[in-house]
Coordinates of C-alpha atoms (C1' of nucleotides) in Angstrom, one line a residue:
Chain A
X25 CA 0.0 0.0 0.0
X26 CA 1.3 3.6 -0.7
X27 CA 2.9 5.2 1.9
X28 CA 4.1 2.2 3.3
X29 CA 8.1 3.2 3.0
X30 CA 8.2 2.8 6.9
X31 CA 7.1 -0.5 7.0
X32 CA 9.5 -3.2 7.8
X33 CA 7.8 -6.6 6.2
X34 CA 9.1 -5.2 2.4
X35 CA 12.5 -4.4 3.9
X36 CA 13.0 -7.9 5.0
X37 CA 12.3 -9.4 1.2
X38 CA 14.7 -6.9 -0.3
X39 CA 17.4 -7.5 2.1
X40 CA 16.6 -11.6 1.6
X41 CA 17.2 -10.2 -2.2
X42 CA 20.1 -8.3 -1.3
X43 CA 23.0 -10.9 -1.3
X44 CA 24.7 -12.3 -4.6
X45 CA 24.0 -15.7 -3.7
X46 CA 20.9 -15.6 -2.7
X47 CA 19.7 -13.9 -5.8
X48 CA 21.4 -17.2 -7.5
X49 CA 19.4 -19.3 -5.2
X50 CA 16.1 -17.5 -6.0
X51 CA 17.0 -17.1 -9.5
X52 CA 17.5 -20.5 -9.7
X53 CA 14.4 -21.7 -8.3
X54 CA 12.1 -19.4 -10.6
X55 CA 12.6 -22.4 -13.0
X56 CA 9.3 -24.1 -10.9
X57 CA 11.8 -27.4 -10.1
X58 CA 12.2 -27.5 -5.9
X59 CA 15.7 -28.5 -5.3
X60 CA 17.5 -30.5 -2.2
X61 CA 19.9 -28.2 -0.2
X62 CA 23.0 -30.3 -1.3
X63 CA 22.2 -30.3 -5.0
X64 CA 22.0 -26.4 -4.4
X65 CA 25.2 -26.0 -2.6
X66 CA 26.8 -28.2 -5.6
X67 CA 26.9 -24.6 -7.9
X68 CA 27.6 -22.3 -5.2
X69 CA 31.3 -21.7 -3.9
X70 CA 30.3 -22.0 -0.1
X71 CA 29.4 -25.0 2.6
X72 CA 26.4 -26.4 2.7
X73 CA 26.3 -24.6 5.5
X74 CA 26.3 -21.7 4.7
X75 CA 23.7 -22.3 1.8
X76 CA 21.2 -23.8 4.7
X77 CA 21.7 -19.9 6.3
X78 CA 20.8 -18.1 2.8
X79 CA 18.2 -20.8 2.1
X80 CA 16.5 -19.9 5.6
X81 CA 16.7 -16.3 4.7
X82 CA 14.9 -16.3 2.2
X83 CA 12.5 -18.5 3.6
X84 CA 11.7 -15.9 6.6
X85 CA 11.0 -13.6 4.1
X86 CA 8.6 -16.1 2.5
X87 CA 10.0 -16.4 -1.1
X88 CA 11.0 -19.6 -0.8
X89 CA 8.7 -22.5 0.9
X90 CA 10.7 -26.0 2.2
X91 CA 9.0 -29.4 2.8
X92 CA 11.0 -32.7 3.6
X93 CA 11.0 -35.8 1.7
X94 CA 12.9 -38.4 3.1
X95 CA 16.0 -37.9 4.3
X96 CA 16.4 -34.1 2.0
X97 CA 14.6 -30.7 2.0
X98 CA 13.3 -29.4 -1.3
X99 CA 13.3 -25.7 -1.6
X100 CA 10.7 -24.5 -4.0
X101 CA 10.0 -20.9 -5.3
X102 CA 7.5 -18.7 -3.6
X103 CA 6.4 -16.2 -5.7
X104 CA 3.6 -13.8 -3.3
X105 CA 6.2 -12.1 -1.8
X106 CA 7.8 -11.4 -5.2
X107 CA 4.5 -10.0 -6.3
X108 CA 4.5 -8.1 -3.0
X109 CA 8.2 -6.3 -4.1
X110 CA 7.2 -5.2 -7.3
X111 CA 3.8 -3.9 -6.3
X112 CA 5.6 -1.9 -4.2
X113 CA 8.4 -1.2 -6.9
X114 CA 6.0 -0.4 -9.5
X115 CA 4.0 2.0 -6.8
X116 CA 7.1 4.3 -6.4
X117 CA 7.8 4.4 -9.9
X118 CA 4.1 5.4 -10.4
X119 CA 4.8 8.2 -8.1
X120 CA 8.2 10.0 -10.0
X121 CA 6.2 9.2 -12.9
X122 CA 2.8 11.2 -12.0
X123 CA 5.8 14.2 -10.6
X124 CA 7.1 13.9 -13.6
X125 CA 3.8 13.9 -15.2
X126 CA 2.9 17.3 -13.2
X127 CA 6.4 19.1 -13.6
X128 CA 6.0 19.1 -17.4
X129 CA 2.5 19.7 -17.4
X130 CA 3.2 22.9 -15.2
X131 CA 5.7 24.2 -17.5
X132 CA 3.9 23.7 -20.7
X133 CA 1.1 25.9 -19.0
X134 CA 4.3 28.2 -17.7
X135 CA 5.7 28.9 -21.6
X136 CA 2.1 29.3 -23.3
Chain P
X102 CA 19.0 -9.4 -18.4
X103 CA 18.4 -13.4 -18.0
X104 CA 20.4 -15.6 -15.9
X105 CA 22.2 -12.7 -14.0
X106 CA 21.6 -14.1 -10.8
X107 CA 25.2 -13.7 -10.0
X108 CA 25.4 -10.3 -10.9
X109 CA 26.4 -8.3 -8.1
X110 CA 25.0 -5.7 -9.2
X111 CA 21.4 -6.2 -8.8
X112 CA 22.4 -7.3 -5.5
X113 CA 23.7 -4.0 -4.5
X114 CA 20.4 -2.4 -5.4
X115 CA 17.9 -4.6 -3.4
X116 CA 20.6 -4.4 -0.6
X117 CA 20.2 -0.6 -0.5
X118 CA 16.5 -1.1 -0.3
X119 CA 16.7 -4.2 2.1
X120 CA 16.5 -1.8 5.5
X121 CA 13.0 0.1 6.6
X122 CA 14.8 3.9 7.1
X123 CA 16.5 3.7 3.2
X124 CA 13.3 2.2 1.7
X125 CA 11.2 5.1 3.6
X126 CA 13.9 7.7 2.2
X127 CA 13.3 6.4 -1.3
X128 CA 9.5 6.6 -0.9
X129 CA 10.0 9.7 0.4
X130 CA 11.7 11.5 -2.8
X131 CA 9.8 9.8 -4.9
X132 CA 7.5 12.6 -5.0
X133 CA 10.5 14.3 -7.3
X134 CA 11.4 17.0 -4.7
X135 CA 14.7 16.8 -3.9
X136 CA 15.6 17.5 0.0
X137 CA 18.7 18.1 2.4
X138 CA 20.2 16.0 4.6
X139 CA 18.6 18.2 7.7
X140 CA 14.7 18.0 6.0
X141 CA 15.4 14.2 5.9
X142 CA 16.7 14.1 9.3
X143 CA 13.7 15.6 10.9
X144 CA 11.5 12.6 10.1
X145 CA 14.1 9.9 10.9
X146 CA 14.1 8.7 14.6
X147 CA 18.0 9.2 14.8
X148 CA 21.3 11.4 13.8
X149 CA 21.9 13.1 11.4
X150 CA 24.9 11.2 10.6
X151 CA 23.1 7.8 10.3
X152 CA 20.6 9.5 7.7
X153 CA 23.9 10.5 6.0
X154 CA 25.1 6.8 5.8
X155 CA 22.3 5.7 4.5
X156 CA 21.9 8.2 2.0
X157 CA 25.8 7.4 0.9
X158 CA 24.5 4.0 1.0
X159 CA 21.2 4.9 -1.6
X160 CA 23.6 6.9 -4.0
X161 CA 26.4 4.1 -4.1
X162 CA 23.5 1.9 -5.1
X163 CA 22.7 4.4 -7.8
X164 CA 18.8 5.0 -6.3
X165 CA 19.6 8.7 -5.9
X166 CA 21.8 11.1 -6.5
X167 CA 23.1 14.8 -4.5
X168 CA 24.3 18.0 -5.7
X169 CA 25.4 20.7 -3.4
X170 CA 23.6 23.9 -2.9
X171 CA 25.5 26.5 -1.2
X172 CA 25.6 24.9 2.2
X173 CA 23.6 22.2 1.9
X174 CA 23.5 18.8 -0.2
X175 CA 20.2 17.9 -1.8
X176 CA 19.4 14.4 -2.5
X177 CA 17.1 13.2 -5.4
X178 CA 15.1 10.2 -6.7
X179 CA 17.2 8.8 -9.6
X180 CA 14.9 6.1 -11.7
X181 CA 17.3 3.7 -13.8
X182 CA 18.5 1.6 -11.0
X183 CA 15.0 1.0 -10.0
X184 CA 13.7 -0.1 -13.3
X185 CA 16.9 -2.3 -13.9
X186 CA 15.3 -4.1 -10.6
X187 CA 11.7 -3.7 -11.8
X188 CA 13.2 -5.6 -15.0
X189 CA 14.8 -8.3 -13.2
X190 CA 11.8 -9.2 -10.7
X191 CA 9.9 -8.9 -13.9
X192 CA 12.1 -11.5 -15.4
X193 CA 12.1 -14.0 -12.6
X194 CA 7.9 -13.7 -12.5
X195 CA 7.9 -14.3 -15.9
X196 CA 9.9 -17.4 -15.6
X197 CA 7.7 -19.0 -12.9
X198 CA 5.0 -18.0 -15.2
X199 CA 6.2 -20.0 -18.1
X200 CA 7.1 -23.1 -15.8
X201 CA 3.5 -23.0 -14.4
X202 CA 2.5 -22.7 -18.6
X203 CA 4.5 -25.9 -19.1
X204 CA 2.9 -27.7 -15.9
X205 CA 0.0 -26.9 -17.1
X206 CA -0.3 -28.1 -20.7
X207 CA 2.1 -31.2 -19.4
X208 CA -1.4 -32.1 -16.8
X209 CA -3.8 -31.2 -19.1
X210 CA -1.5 -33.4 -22.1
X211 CA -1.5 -36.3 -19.8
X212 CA -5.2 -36.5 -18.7
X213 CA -6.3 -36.6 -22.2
Chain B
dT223 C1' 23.6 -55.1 8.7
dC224 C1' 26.7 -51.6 7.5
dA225 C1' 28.2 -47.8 4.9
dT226 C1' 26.8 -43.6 2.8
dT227 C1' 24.3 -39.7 2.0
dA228 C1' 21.4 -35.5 3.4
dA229 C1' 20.6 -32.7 6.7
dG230 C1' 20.4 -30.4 11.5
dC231 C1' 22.6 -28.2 15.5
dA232 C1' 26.0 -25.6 17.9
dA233 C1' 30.1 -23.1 18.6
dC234 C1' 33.1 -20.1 16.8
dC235 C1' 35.3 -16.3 14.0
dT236 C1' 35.8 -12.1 11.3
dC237 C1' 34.0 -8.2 9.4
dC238 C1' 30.8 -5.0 8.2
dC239 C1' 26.4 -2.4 9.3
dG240 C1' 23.8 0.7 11.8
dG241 C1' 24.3 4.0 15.0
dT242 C1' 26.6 7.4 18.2
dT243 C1' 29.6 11.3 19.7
dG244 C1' 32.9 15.0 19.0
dC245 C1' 35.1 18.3 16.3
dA246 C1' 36.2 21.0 12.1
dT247 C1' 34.5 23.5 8.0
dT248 C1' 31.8 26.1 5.0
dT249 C1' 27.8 29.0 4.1
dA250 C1' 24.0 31.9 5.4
dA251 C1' 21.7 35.3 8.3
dT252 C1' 21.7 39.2 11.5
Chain D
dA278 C1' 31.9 40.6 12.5
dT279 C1' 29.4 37.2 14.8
dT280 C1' 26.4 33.8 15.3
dA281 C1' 23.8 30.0 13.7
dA282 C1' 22.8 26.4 10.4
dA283 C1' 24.2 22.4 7.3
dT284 C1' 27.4 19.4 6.4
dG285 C1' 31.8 16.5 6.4
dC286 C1' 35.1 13.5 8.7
dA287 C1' 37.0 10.3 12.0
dA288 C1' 36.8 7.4 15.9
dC289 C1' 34.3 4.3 18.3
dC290 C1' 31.0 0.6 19.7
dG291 C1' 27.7 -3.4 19.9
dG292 C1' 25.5 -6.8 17.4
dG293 C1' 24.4 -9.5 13.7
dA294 C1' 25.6 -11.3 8.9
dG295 C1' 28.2 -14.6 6.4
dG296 C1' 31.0 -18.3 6.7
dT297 C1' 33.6 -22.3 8.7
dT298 C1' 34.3 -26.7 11.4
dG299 C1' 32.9 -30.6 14.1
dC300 C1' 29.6 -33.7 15.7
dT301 C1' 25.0 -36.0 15.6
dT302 C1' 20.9 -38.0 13.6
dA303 C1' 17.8 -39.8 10.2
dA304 C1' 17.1 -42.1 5.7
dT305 C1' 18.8 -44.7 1.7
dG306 C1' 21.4 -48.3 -0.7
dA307 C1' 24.3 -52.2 -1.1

DNA sequence: TCATTAAGCAACCTCCCGGTTGCATTTAAT
DNA sequence: ATTAAATGCAACCGGGAGGTTGCTTAATGA
């Protein structure tokens, strides 16, 4: 919702965002195949670890659900809180655009 | 652009929005009136200094940029970064769109 | 049954982030 | 000329992020 710069839930999914490898991750995952943690720590120049961390991340911020199956955990794309971000990216842009919008409205009625 | 998951560079973008005061700045001058450190102070529950970080912060990101008036330094909404991470959460959706196509016609080609 | 594979948990480490304070500098206002 | 305002710079601090290692446990495969 507009006006909602102050509020701390779209902060969290742009931070979860804000990390080379976790980009990769969620890149990845976009392809709609849910992947075990060690088959995604097989491209990734880390421990698996490590990947567990980023993978958690991003599943606090609720792009990325994870469900056991046996003995592994698939990671699977999430994609509400994706639509969440660029609402609120395409919201802000609105907003320069409309000032945009108004600035050269106001100075075509300034030079008639 | 596709498969840029590694690129640091988006990273760096969401990063800078990835924290509740920066992501209230940005909303804040997207309005297209540029404002001094001081008027964006006022409205931030701490110093002046920290507001100055995290405008450093915005403008290494490339969300903003400042230009010194006389004694002050006026920041201001700068758009291309913002679409560049428009177009890449665009990109991402659109995959997941096109793997839920696939599913899709894959079920419905199955049950016939 | 026994070895292997996937993962969880915990401790630890380093470094950077967010924030503060104190002081210096430049510009504007009176 | 003096005072006040707006900013810059540097040092400092606590905590959490990102990463590692070591050990344990559960599930699979031979």
């Amino acid at each position: 919702m507009p006006g909602s710069g102050g509020d701390p839930g779209f902060a969290e999914i742009f931070a979860a965002l804000g990390d080379p490898t976790r980009l990769a991750i969620f890149d990845r995952l976009s392809d709609g195949q849910a992947r075990s943690i060690a088959s995604l720590s097989n491209d990734a120049d880390m421990t698996r670890q490590a990947v567990t961390k980023h993978l958690r991340v991003l599943e606090m911020a609720g792009l990325v659900e994870s469900h056991r199956i046996g003995r592994e955990s698939r990671y699977a794309f999430c994609p509400d809180r994706l639509a969440l971000a660029r609402a609120w990216l395409d919201h802000v842009a609105g907003r320069w655009d409309s000032a945009l919008m108004r600035l050269k409205s106001f100075a075509e009625q300034s030079s008639d």
